[in-house]
Amino acid sequence: MSQSVCIISTRAPYSGQAAREALDAALVSASYEIPTSLLLMGDGVFQLLKGQETSDIPRKNLSAMLQVLPLYGIETIYVDQVSLDERGLNVEDLHDAITILGQGELPLFIQKHSKALNF
Amino acid sequence: MKFALAVYGAPANSQAPQSALHFARAVVAQGHEIVRLFFYQDGVNTATAIAQPPQDEPDLPNEWQVFIQEHELDAVVCIAAALRRGVVDQAEAERYQLSNHNLRAGYELSGLGQLLDGALMADRLITFGA
C-alpha cells in the first residue's frame, strides 16, 4: 500500500510552539514527497485567521508559513467545519486556500491516509 | 507488530512520557517491536541528563534511559526542538559554543524526518501528549 500522511494540528498559533512544530512536520513530510494533508481542528483553526500581527508578542508570524505550503505541494488546507462554527469563525476571515470538511466527512478523510500524525 | 512511539510532553508538565513508557514496556513484554522512539516538542526534556526529581518521586528520565539501553532502542530527539529547549549533545554544544551539553547517553539528536520515517516504517504510530 502506498503511504500517505495526515498532519492533524489542533493548537492555537501562538500557544506555545505546538502549531509551529506541527507545520514543520507537514513541511518535512511533503518535502520527502510523501502525499501529505494538513488538517486543522479545534483551536488549530485560529492558525488560518487573516491579518495576524505578531510583532508585539514577539513571535514569528505563522501565517507566512502557510503561504509557502503550495511550494511543497500542499495546495489546500483541510479545516473542520464544526471547529469553525464553535469558535464563530467565518470563511471570509480565513486564509484562502482551504477545503472545509463537514462533521460526517472527517473520519473517512483521516482514514484515507496510511498514517495520521496528531499535534 | 511494529510500533513507533512519539512523545510530545515533558516529564514535569505532562503525563505523556510516563504513559509512553508504560506503553513501551507493554509492547516489548508482548513480543512486539519498537522500531523508533521520537521525542518532539516538550518531549525532548525527557532526554536531559541534568533533571533531578526529588528522591521520593519517580526519576522518569532515568527510567526511560535504562529502558532504551536495555532494549537497545532507536531513540531520536528532534534536534530543532531540542536546541530551542536547551537539550544539546557535545557536537551541538561545540557548534554553538555552549558551556555544557546534557543529552543522555542512549539518545541521538536528529531531524524531524526521523519521525516521518518511523511512522512509515511502523504498522502503528502511537502519539503521547498531542
GROMACS .gro file of C-alpha atoms in nm:
model
  249
    1MET     CA    1   0.000   0.000   0.000
    2SER     CA    2   0.141   0.340  -0.091
    3GLN     CA    3   0.188   0.565   0.206
    4SER     CA    4   0.029   0.899   0.279
    5VAL     CA    5   0.029   1.121   0.585
    6CYS     CA    6  -0.237   1.333   0.753
    7ILE     CA    7  -0.096   1.600   0.985
    8ILE     CA    8  -0.365   1.699   1.237
    9SER     CA    9  -0.294   2.033   1.403
   10THR     CA   10  -0.515   2.126   1.699
   11ARG     CA   11  -0.340   2.411   1.881
   12ALA     CA   12  -0.381   2.788   1.854
   13PRO     CA   13  -0.098   2.955   1.659
   14TYR     CA   14   0.083   3.130   1.944
   15SER     CA   15   0.002   2.897   2.233
   16GLY     CA   16   0.347   2.751   2.282
   17GLN     CA   17   0.536   2.601   1.988
   18ALA     CA   18   0.289   2.321   1.904
   19ALA     CA   19   0.135   2.484   1.595
   20ARG     CA   20   0.474   2.582   1.456
   21GLU     CA   21   0.614   2.236   1.517
   22ALA     CA   22   0.313   2.071   1.352
   23LEU     CA   23   0.366   2.288   1.043
   24ASP     CA   24   0.732   2.187   1.042
   25ALA     CA   25   0.624   1.822   1.040
   26ALA     CA   26   0.390   1.887   0.746
   27LEU     CA   27   0.670   2.057   0.550
   28VAL     CA   28   0.916   1.778   0.622
   29SER     CA   29   0.662   1.514   0.523
   30ALA     CA   30   0.580   1.692   0.197
   31SER     CA   31   0.947   1.754   0.120
   32TYR     CA   32   1.004   1.377   0.140
   33GLU     CA   33   0.747   1.359  -0.139
   34ILE     CA   34   0.502   1.171   0.078
   35PRO     CA   35   0.144   1.272  -0.016
   36THR     CA   36   0.063   1.496   0.280
   37SER     CA   37  -0.262   1.654   0.401
   38LEU     CA   38  -0.276   1.923   0.668
   39LEU     CA   39  -0.596   1.917   0.873
   40LEU     CA   40  -0.677   2.193   1.123
   41MET     CA   41  -0.917   2.114   1.404
   42GLY     CA   42  -1.004   2.256   1.745
   43ASP     CA   43  -0.812   2.573   1.829
   44GLY     CA   44  -0.587   2.488   1.533
   45VAL     CA   45  -0.839   2.668   1.309
   46PHE     CA   46  -0.720   3.001   1.457
   47GLN     CA   47  -0.399   2.948   1.258
   48LEU     CA   48  -0.600   3.041   0.948
   49LEU     CA   49  -0.706   3.389   1.060
   50LYS     CA   50  -0.606   3.666   0.821
   51GLY     CA   51  -0.426   3.975   0.948
   52GLN     CA   52  -0.213   3.810   1.215
   53GLU     CA   53   0.017   4.074   1.363
   54THR     CA   54   0.285   3.924   1.582
   55SER     CA   55   0.550   4.192   1.621
   56ASP     CA   56   0.436   4.289   1.973
   57ILE     CA   57   0.436   3.935   2.117
   58PRO     CA   58   0.702   3.900   1.962
   59ARG     CA   59   0.673   3.580   1.761
   60LYS     CA   60   0.741   3.467   1.410
   61ASN     CA   61   0.424   3.507   1.202
   62LEU     CA   62   0.287   3.160   1.132
   63SER     CA   63   0.054   3.272   0.854
   64ALA     CA   64   0.365   3.343   0.646
   65MET     CA   65   0.446   2.972   0.678
   66LEU     CA   66   0.101   2.884   0.544
   67GLN     CA   67   0.178   3.082   0.228
   68VAL     CA   68   0.472   2.856   0.142
   69LEU     CA   69   0.277   2.529   0.171
   70PRO     CA   70   0.190   2.519  -0.203
   71LEU     CA   71   0.563   2.527  -0.284
   72TYR     CA   72   0.584   2.194  -0.102
   73GLY     CA   73   0.286   2.051  -0.285
   74ILE     CA   74   0.030   2.116  -0.011
   75GLU     CA   75  -0.221   2.305  -0.225
   76THR     CA   76  -0.506   2.321   0.022
   77ILE     CA   77  -0.550   2.312   0.399
   78TYR     CA   78  -0.834   2.097   0.529
   79VAL     CA   79  -1.049   2.251   0.801
   80ASP     CA   80  -1.309   2.106   1.035
   81GLN     CA   81  -1.641   2.290   0.991
   82VAL     CA   82  -1.756   2.217   1.346
   83SER     CA   83  -1.442   2.375   1.495
   84LEU     CA   84  -1.507   2.690   1.289
   85ASP     CA   85  -1.872   2.704   1.400
   86GLU     CA   86  -1.786   2.651   1.768
   87ARG     CA   87  -1.549   2.950   1.752
   88GLY     CA   88  -1.771   3.175   1.545
   89LEU     CA   89  -1.524   3.197   1.257
   90ASN     CA   90  -1.638   3.278   0.904
   91VAL     CA   91  -1.471   3.164   0.585
   92GLU     CA   92  -1.410   3.523   0.471
   93ASP     CA   93  -1.188   3.579   0.780
   94LEU     CA   94  -0.962   3.290   0.684
   95HIS     CA   95  -0.665   3.202   0.465
   96ASP     CA   96  -0.782   3.148   0.107
   97ALA     CA   97  -0.664   2.803   0.007
   98ILE     CA   98  -0.877   2.589   0.235
   99THR     CA   99  -1.115   2.297   0.199
  100ILE     CA  100  -1.385   2.268   0.462
  101LEU     CA  101  -1.487   1.922   0.582
  102GLY     CA  102  -1.830   1.868   0.737
  103GLN     CA  103  -1.888   1.666   1.051
  104GLY     CA  104  -1.965   1.341   0.870
  105GLU     CA  105  -1.663   1.363   0.640
  106LEU     CA  106  -1.384   1.372   0.900
  107PRO     CA  107  -1.345   1.004   0.992
  108LEU     CA  108  -1.340   0.895   0.630
  109PHE     CA  109  -1.098   1.173   0.538
  110ILE     CA  110  -0.847   1.074   0.806
  111GLN     CA  111  -0.891   0.706   0.720
  112LYS     CA  112  -0.784   0.770   0.359
  113HIS     CA  113  -0.428   0.823   0.486
  114SER     CA  114  -0.198   0.542   0.592
  115LYS     CA  115  -0.063   0.742   0.889
  116ALA     CA  116  -0.206   1.026   1.099
  117LEU     CA  117   0.028   1.248   1.300
  118ASN     CA  118  -0.165   1.428   1.569
  119PHE     CA  119  -0.036   1.755   1.713
  120MET     CA  120   0.363  -0.576   1.513
  121LYS     CA  121   0.599  -0.283   1.459
  122PHE     CA  122   0.536   0.028   1.669
  123ALA     CA  123   0.675   0.380   1.650
  124LEU     CA  124   0.618   0.599   1.956
  125ALA     CA  125   0.613   0.980   1.955
  126VAL     CA  126   0.636   1.171   2.283
  127TYR     CA  127   0.539   1.540   2.288
  128GLY     CA  128   0.509   1.620   2.660
  129ALA     CA  129   0.779   1.690   2.921
  130PRO     CA  130   0.813   1.489   3.244
  131ALA     CA  131   0.745   1.792   3.466
  132ASN     CA  132   0.426   1.912   3.296
  133SER     CA  133   0.272   1.618   3.119
  134GLN     CA  134   0.182   1.255   3.179
  135ALA     CA  135   0.294   1.176   2.822
  136PRO     CA  136   0.645   1.040   2.890
  137GLN     CA  137   0.515   0.823   3.176
  138SER     CA  138   0.225   0.685   2.970
  139ALA     CA  139   0.458   0.625   2.677
  140LEU     CA  140   0.699   0.430   2.897
  141HIS     CA  141   0.417   0.212   3.032
  142PHE     CA  142   0.302   0.151   2.677
  143ALA     CA  143   0.654   0.077   2.552
  144ARG     CA  144   0.709  -0.179   2.829
  145ALA     CA  145   0.383  -0.349   2.736
  146VAL     CA  146   0.479  -0.354   2.367
  147VAL     CA  147   0.808  -0.527   2.445
  148ALA     CA  148   0.653  -0.760   2.703
  149GLN     CA  149   0.402  -0.885   2.445
  150GLY     CA  150   0.673  -0.959   2.193
  151HIS     CA  151   0.613  -0.670   1.957
  152GLU     CA  152   0.883  -0.447   1.819
  153ILE     CA  153   0.954  -0.077   1.874
  154VAL     CA  154   1.116   0.048   1.554
  155ARG     CA  155   1.155   0.409   1.670
  156LEU     CA  156   1.110   0.637   1.967
  157PHE     CA  157   1.080   1.001   1.869
  158PHE     CA  158   1.088   1.283   2.122
  159TYR     CA  159   0.947   1.608   1.987
  160GLN     CA  160   0.810   1.936   2.122
  161ASP     CA  161   0.840   1.945   2.503
  162GLY     CA  162   0.906   1.570   2.498
  163VAL     CA  163   1.273   1.648   2.430
  164ASN     CA  164   1.307   1.729   2.802
  165THR     CA  165   1.277   1.356   2.873
  166ALA     CA  166   1.630   1.322   2.737
  167THR     CA  167   1.804   1.573   2.962
  168ALA     CA  168   2.074   1.431   3.185
  169ILE     CA  169   2.053   1.703   3.448
  170ALA     CA  170   1.692   1.687   3.570
  171GLN     CA  171   1.693   1.571   3.932
  172PRO     CA  172   1.346   1.489   4.066
  173PRO     CA  173   1.303   1.466   4.446
  174GLN     CA  174   1.414   1.130   4.585
  175ASP     CA  175   1.063   1.018   4.676
  176GLU     CA  176   0.939   1.072   4.319
  177PRO     CA  177   0.997   0.858   4.008
  178ASP     CA  178   1.303   0.959   3.805
  179LEU     CA  179   1.142   0.932   3.465
  180PRO     CA  180   1.438   1.044   3.252
  181ASN     CA  181   1.647   0.778   3.422
  182GLU     CA  182   1.379   0.510   3.380
  183TRP     CA  183   1.350   0.591   3.010
  184GLN     CA  184   1.726   0.574   2.964
  185VAL     CA  185   1.751   0.237   3.137
  186PHE     CA  186   1.466   0.102   2.922
  187ILE     CA  187   1.619   0.235   2.598
  188GLN     CA  188   1.962   0.094   2.674
  189GLU     CA  189   1.830  -0.240   2.800
  190HIS     CA  190   1.635  -0.297   2.478
  191GLU     CA  191   1.881  -0.114   2.250
  192LEU     CA  192   1.605   0.103   2.109
  193ASP     CA  193   1.643   0.363   1.839
  194ALA     CA  194   1.567   0.677   2.042
  195VAL     CA  195   1.573   1.001   1.845
  196VAL     CA  196   1.535   1.351   1.985
  197CYS     CA  197   1.432   1.621   1.736
  198ILE     CA  198   1.735   1.844   1.700
  199ALA     CA  199   1.546   2.168   1.629
  200ALA     CA  200   1.304   2.117   1.918
  201ALA     CA  201   1.590   2.020   2.148
  202LEU     CA  202   1.810   2.319   2.062
  203ARG     CA  203   1.513   2.550   2.124
  204ARG     CA  204   1.466   2.399   2.472
  205GLY     CA  205   1.824   2.359   2.586
  206VAL     CA  206   1.887   1.990   2.527
  207VAL     CA  207   2.216   1.950   2.338
  208ASP     CA  208   2.481   1.688   2.276
  209GLN     CA  209   2.852   1.751   2.271
  210ALA     CA  210   2.867   1.823   1.897
  211GLU     CA  211   2.591   2.087   1.915
  212ALA     CA  212   2.745   2.241   2.227
  213GLU     CA  213   3.067   2.283   2.034
  214ARG     CA  214   2.889   2.414   1.723
  215TYR     CA  215   2.707   2.684   1.921
  216GLN     CA  216   2.992   2.739   2.167
  217LEU     CA  217   2.779   2.644   2.467
  218SER     CA  218   2.939   2.583   2.804
  219ASN     CA  219   2.765   2.248   2.863
  220HIS     CA  220   2.588   1.958   2.699
  221ASN     CA  221   2.318   1.748   2.861
  222LEU     CA  222   2.181   1.484   2.623
  223ARG     CA  223   2.165   1.146   2.795
  224ALA     CA  224   2.355   0.852   2.655
  225GLY     CA  225   2.128   0.625   2.452
  226TYR     CA  226   1.963   0.911   2.262
  227GLU     CA  227   2.056   1.064   1.928
  228LEU     CA  228   1.977   1.416   1.806
  229SER     CA  229   1.841   1.408   1.453
  230GLY     CA  230   1.590   1.572   1.221
  231LEU     CA  231   1.213   1.563   1.207
  232GLY     CA  232   1.243   1.335   0.906
  233GLN     CA  233   1.309   1.054   1.154
  234LEU     CA  234   0.955   1.095   1.289
  235LEU     CA  235   0.809   1.054   0.941
  236ASP     CA  236   1.049   0.770   0.867
  237GLY     CA  237   0.945   0.595   1.189
  238ALA     CA  238   0.577   0.648   1.114
  239LEU     CA  239   0.614   0.493   0.769
  240MET     CA  240   0.828   0.200   0.891
  241ALA     CA  241   0.586   0.107   1.167
  242ASP     CA  242   0.250  -0.063   1.147
  243ARG     CA  243   0.126   0.180   1.413
  244LEU     CA  244   0.243   0.525   1.520
  245ILE     CA  245   0.130   0.596   1.876
  246THR     CA  246   0.145   0.959   1.990
  247PHE     CA  247   0.164   1.068   2.354
  248GLY     CA  248   0.093   1.424   2.462
  249ALA     CA  249  -0.064   1.571   2.149
   0.00000   0.00000   0.00000
